[in-house]
mmCIF file of C-alpha atoms in Angstrom:
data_model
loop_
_atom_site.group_PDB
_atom_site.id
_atom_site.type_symbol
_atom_site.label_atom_id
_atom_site.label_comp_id
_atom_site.label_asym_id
_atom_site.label_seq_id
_atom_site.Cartn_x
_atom_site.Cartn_y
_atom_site.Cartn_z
ATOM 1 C CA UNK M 1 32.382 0.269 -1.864
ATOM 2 C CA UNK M 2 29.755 1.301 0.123
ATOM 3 C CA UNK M 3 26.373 3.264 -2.399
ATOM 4 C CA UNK M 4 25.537 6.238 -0.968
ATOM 5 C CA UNK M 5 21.820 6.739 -0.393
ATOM 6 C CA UNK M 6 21.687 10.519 -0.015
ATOM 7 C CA UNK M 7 19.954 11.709 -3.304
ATOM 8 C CA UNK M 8 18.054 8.566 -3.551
ATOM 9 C CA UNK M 9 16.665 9.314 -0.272
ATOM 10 C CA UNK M 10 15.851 13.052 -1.589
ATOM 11 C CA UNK M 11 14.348 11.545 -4.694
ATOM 12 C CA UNK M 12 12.004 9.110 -2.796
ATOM 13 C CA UNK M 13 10.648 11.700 -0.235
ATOM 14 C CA UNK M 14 10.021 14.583 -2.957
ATOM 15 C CA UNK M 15 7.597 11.798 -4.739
ATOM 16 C CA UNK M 16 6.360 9.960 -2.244
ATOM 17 C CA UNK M 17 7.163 10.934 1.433
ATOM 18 C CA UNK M 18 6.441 14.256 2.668
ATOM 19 C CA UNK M 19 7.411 15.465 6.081
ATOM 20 C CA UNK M 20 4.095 14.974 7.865
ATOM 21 C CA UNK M 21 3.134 11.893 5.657
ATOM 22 C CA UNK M 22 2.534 8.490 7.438
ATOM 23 C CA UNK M 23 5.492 6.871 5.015
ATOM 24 C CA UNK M 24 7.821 9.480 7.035
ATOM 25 C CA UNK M 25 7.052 8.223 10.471
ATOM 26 C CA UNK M 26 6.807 4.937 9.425
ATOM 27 C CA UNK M 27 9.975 4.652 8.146
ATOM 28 C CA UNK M 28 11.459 7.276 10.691
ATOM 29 C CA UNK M 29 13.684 4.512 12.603
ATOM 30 C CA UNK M 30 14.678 2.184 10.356
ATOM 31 C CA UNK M 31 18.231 2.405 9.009
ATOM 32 C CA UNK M 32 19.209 3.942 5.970
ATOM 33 C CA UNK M 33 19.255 0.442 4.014
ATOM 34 C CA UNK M 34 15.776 0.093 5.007
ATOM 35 C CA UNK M 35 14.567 3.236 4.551
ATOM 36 C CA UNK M 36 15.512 3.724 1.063
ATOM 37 C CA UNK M 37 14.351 -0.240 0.112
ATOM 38 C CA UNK M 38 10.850 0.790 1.244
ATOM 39 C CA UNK M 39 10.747 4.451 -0.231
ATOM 40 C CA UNK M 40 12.072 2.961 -3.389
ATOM 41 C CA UNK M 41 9.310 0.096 -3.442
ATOM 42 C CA UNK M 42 6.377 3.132 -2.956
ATOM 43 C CA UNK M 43 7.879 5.821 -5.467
ATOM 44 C CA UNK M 44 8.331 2.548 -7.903
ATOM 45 C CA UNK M 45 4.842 1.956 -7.410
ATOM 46 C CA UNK M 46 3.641 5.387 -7.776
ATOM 47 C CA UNK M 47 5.933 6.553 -10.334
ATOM 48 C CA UNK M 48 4.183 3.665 -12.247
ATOM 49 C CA UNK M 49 0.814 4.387 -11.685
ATOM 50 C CA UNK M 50 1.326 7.912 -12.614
ATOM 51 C CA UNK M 51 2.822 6.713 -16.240
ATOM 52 C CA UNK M 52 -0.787 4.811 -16.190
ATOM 53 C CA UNK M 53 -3.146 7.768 -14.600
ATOM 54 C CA UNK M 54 -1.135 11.138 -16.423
ATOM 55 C CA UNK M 55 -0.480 9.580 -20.117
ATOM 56 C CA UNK M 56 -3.739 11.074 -22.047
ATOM 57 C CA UNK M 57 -1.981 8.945 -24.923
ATOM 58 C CA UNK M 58 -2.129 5.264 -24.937
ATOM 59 C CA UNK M 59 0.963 5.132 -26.406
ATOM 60 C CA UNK M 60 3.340 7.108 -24.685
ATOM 61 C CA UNK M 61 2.100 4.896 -21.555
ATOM 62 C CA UNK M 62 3.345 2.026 -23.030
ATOM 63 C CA UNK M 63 6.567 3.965 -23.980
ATOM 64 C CA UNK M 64 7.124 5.241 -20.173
ATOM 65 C CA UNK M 65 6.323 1.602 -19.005
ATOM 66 C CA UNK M 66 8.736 0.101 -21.273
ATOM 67 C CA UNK M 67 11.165 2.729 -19.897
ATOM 68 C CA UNK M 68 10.682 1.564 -16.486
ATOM 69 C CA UNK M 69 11.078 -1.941 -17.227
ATOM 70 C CA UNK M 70 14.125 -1.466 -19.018
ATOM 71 C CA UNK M 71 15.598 0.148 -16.362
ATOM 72 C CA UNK M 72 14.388 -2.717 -13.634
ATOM 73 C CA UNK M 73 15.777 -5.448 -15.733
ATOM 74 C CA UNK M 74 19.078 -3.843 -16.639
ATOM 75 C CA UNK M 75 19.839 -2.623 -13.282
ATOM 76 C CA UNK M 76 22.957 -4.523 -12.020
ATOM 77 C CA UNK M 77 24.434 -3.385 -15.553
ATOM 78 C CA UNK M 78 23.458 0.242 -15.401
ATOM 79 C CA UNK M 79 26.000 2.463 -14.370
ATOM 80 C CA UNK M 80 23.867 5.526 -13.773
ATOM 81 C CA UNK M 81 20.935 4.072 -12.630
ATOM 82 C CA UNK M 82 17.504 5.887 -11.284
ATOM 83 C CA UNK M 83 17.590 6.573 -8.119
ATOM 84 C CA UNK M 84 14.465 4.529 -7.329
ATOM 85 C CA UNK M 85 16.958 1.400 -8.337
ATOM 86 C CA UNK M 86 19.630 2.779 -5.969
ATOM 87 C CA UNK M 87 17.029 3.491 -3.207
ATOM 88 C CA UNK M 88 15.676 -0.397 -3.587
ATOM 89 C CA UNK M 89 19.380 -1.407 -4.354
ATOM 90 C CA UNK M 90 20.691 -2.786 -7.594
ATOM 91 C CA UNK M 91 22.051 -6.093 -6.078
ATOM 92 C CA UNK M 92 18.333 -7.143 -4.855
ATOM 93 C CA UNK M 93 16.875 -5.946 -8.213
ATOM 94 C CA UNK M 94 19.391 -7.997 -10.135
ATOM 95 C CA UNK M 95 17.686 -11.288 -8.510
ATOM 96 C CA UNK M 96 14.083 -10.779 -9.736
ATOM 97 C CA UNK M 97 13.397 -12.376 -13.574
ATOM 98 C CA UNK M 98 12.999 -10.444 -15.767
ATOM 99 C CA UNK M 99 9.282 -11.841 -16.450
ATOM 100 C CA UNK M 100 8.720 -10.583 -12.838
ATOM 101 C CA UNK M 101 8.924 -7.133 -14.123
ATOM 102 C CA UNK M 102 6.547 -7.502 -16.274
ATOM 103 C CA UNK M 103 3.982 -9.007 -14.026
ATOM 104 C CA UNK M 104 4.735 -6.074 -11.308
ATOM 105 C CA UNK M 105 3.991 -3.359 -13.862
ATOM 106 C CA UNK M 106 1.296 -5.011 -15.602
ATOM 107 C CA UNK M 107 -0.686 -5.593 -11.971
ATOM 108 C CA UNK M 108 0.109 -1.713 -10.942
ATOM 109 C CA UNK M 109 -1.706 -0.598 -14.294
ATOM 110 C CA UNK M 110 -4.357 -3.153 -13.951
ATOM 111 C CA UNK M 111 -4.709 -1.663 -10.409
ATOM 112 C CA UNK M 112 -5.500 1.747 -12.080
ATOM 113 C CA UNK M 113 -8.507 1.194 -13.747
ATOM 114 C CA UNK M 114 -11.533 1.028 -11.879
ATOM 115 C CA UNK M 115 -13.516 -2.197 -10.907
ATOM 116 C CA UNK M 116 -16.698 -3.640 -9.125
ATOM 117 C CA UNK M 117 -16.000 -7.075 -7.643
ATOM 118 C CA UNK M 118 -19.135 -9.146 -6.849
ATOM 119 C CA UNK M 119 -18.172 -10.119 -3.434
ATOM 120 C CA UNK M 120 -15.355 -10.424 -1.030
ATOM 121 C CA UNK M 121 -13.814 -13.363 -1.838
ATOM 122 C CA UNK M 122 -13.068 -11.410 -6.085
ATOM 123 C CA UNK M 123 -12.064 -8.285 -4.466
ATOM 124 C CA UNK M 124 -9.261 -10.168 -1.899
ATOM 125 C CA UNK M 125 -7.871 -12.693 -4.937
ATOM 126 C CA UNK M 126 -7.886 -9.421 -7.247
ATOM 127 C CA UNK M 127 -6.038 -7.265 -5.024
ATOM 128 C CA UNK M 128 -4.083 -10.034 -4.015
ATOM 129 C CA UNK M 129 -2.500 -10.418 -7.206
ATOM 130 C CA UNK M 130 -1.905 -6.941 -7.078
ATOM 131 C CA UNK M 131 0.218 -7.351 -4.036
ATOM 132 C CA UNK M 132 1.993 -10.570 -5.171
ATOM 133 C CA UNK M 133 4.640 -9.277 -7.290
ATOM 134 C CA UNK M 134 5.873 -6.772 -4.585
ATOM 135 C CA UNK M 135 6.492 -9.634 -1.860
ATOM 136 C CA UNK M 136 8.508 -11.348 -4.285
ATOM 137 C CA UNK M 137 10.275 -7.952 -4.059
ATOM 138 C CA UNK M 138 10.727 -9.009 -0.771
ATOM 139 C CA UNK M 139 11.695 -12.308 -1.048
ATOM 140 C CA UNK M 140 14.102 -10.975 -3.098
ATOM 141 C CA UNK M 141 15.769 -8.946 -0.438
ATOM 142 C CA UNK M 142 15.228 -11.609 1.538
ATOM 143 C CA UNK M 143 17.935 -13.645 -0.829
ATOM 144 C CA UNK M 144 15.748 -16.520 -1.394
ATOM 145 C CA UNK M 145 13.116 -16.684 -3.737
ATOM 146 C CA UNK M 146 11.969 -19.729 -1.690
ATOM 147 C CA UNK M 147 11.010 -18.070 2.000
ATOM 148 C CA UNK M 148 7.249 -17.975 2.510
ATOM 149 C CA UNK M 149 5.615 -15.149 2.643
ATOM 150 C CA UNK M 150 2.058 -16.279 2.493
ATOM 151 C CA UNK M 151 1.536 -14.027 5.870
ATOM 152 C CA UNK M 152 2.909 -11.175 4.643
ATOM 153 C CA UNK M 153 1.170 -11.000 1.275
ATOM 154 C CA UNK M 154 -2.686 -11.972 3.190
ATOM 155 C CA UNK M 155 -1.131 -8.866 5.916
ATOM 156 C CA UNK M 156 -0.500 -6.460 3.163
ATOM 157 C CA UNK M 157 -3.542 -7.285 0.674
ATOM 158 C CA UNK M 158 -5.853 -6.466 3.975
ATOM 159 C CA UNK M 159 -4.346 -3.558 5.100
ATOM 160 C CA UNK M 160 -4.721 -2.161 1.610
ATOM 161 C CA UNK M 161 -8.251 -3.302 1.210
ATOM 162 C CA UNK M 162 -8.679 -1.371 4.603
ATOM 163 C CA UNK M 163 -6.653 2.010 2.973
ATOM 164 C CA UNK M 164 -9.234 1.679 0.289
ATOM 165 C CA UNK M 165 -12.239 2.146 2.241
ATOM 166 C CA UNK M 166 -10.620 4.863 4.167
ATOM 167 C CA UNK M 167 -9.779 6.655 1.380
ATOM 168 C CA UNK M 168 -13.221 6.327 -0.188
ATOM 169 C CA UNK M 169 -14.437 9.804 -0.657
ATOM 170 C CA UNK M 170 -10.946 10.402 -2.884
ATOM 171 C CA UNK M 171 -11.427 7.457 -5.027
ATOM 172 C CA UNK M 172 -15.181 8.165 -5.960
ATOM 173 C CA UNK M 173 -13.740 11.188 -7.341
ATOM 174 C CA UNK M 174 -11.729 8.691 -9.386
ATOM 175 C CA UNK M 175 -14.950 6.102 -10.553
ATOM 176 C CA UNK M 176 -13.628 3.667 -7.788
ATOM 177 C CA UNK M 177 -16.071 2.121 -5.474
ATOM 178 C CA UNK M 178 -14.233 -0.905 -3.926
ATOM 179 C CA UNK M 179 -16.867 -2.431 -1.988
ATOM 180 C CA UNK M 180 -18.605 -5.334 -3.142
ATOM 181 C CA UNK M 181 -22.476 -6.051 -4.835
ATOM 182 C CA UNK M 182 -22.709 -8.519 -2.107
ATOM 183 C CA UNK M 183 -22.329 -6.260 1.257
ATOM 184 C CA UNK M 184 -24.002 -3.885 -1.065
ATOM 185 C CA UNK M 185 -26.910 -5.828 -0.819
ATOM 186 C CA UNK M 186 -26.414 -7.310 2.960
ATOM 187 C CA UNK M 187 -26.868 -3.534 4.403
ATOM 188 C CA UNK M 188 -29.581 -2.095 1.475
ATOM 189 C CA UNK M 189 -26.885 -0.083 0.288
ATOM 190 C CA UNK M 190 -27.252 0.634 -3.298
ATOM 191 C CA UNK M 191 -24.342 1.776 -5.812
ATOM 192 C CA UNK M 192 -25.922 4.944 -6.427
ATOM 193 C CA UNK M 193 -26.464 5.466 -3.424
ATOM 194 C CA UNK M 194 -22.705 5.545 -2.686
ATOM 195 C CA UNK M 195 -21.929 7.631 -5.605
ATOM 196 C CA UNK M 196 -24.288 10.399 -4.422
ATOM 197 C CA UNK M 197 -22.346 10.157 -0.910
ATOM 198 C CA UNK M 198 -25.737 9.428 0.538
ATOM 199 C CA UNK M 199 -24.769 9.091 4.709
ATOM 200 C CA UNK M 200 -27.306 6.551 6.632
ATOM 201 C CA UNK M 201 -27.755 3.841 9.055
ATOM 202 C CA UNK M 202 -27.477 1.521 6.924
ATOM 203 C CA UNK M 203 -24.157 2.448 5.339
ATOM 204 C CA UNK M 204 -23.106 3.250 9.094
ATOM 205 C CA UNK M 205 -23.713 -0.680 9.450
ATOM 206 C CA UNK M 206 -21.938 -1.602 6.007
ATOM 207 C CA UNK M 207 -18.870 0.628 6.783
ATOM 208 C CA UNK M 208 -19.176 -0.815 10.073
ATOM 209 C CA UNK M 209 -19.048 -4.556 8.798
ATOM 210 C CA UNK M 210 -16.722 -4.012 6.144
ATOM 211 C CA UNK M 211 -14.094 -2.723 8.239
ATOM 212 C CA UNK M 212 -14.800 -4.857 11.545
ATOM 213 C CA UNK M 213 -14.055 -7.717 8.760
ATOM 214 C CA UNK M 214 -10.927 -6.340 6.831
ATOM 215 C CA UNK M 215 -9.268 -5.808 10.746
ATOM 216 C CA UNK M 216 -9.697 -9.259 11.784
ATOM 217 C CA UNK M 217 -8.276 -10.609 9.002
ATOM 218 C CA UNK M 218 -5.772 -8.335 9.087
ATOM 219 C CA UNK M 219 -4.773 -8.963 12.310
ATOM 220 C CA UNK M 220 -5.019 -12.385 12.109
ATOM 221 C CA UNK M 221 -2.783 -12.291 9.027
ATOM 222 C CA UNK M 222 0.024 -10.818 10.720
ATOM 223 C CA UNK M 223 0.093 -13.459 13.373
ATOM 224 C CA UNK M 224 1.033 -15.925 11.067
ATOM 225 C CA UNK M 225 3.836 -14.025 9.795
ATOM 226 C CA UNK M 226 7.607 -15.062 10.865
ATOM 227 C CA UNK M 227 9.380 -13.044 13.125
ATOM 228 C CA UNK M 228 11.927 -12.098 11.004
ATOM 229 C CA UNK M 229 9.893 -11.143 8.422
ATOM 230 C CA UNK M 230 7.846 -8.865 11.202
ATOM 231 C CA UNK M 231 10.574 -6.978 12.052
ATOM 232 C CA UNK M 232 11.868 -6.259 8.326
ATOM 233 C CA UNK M 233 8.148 -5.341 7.403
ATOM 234 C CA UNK M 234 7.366 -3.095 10.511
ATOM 235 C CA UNK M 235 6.893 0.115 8.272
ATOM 236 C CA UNK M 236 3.960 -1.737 6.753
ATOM 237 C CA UNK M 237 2.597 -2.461 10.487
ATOM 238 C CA UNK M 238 3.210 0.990 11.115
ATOM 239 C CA UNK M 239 0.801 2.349 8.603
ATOM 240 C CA UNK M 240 -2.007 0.025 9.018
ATOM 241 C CA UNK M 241 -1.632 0.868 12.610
ATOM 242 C CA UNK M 242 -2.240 4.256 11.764
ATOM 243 C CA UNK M 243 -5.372 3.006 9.260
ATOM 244 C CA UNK M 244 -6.458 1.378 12.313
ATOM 245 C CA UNK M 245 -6.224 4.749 14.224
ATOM 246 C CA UNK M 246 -8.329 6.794 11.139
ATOM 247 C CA UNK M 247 -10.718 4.275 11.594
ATOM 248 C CA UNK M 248 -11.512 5.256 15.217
ATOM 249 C CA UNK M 249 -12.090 8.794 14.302
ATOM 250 C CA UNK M 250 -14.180 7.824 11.626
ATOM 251 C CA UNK M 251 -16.373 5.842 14.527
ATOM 252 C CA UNK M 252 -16.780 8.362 16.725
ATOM 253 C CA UNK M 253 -18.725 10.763 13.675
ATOM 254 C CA UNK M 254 -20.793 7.643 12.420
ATOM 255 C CA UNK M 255 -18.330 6.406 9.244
ATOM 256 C CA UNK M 256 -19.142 9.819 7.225
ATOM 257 C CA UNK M 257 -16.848 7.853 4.673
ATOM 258 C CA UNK M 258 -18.267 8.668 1.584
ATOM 259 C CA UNK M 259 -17.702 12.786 2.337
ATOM 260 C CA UNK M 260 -14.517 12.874 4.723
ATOM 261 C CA UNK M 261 -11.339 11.535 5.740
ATOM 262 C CA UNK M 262 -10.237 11.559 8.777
ATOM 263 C CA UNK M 263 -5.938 12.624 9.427
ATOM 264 C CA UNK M 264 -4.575 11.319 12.630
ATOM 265 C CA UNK M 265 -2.033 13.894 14.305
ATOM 266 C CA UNK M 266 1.477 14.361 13.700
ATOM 267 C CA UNK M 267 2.069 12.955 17.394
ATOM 268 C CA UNK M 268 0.171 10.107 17.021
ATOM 269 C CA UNK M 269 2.289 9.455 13.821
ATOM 270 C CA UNK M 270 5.359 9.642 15.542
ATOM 271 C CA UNK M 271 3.943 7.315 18.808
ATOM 272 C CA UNK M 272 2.612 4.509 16.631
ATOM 273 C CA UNK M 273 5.745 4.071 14.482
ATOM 274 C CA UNK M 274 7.856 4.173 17.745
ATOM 275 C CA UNK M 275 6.129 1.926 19.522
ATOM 276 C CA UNK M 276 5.902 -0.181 16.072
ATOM 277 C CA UNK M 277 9.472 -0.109 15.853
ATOM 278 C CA UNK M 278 11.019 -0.566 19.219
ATOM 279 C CA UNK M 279 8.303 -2.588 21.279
ATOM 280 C CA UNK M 280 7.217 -4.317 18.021
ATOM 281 C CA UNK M 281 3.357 -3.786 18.780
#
């Protein structure tokens, strides 16, 4: 009997997917399936990371977590499950281990607290491992815990590292300064500097760098990745090739990264995930 997706769908786009938000138009024109499995994957993600960022009590983190991966591990058995299980689907979660739970949840609240990597090879391996347990998500949908998804994970991990110095301005508000002591040094850029939002030629030319380098591996990333794993994945194109469409704004007024961010229009939304999805750019 066929699950409908209707309230899961609701649930999803309340948390995680308003109308004019890049998740809607990237996951516009997929099919229902789809569209929930990838809403369900983000609102999992963020409904986890607000357990970590919300709880003022250590404990009653823990106790939310523990909720969460109850509800993960028992969810073939549950018969009123969350509708972030329905949305992924309870068949797919019923093939991850139950250890693989645990390494998913621990990574999103590791991903919470703030870091400084040293260069970046530490800050691709760290938010690599981040990344990791959600392609085995994948693989899991997939059916075979076996399929390669090397590309996918090396796509995803960039794209994010690319989100992250997009969305700088927001996560100094936060304590997190992604970019590394190394490129830090390579431009004269100092940490305080940063964290006083100090705008200059020379972090022009480390936003510059930075980004030039996160595309390009990016990019070359994704052509390594299988065809069929392309097309399952395209909402995850989609919104990197919006990222990549921020980023031109953002070089037009000099990389004012550290003070704005820069919102690509509704239209532009809406081309890039169609173009994404039916010519497969």
């Amino acid at each position: 009997m066929a699950v409908s997706l209707e309230n899961p769908l609701a649930y999803c786009r309340e948390k995680v997917c308003g109308e004019l938000s890049s998740l809607h138009y990237a996951t516009l024109f997929q099919t229902e399936e789809f569209k929930a499995y990838w809403l369900g994957c983000f609102t999992l993600n963020h409904e986890l990371r607000q357990a970590c960022l919300k709880q003022l009590d250590a404990g009653l983190t823990q106790v939310k977590l523990g909720w969460w991966h109850s509800a993960l591990v028992d969810a073939a058995s549950n018969t009123n499950p969350h509708p972030v299980v329905t949305a992924i689907s309870k068949p797919v979660l019923a093939k991850v281990p139950a250890e693989q739970w645990s390494d998913l949840i621990n990574k999103v609240a590791s991903g919470c607290e703030p870091k400084r990597y040293n260069n970046m090879a530490d800050w691709h391996k760290d938010l690599r491992g981040e990344m990791e347990p959600w392609v085995k998500l994948v693989q899991a949908r997939f059916g075979d815990p076996g399929t390669d998804c090397n590309g996918l994970l090396t796509f995803w991990t960039e794209a994010t590292r690319l989100c992250q110095v997009l969305r700088l301005a927001k996560y100094l508000d936060q304590g997190f300064q992604p970019l590394p002591v190394e490129l830090l040094a390579k431009h004269g850029v100092t940490a305080e500097q940063i964290k006083r939002r100090e705008h200059s030629d020379s972090t022009q030319a480390l936003f510059s760098d930075a980004t030039d380098q996160l595309l390009a591996l990016a990019r070359q990333a994704w052509k390594t990745v299988p065809l069929e794993q392309r097309l399952f994945a395209r909402p995850l194109r989609a919104l990197f090739r919006m990222r990549v469409a921020e980023l031109h704004l953002h070089k037009k007024s000099a990389y004012k990264l550290l003070t704005e961010e820069k919102r690509i229009t509704p239209l532009k939304k809406f081309s890039t995930a169609w173009t994404t999805q039916v010519l497969r750019w």
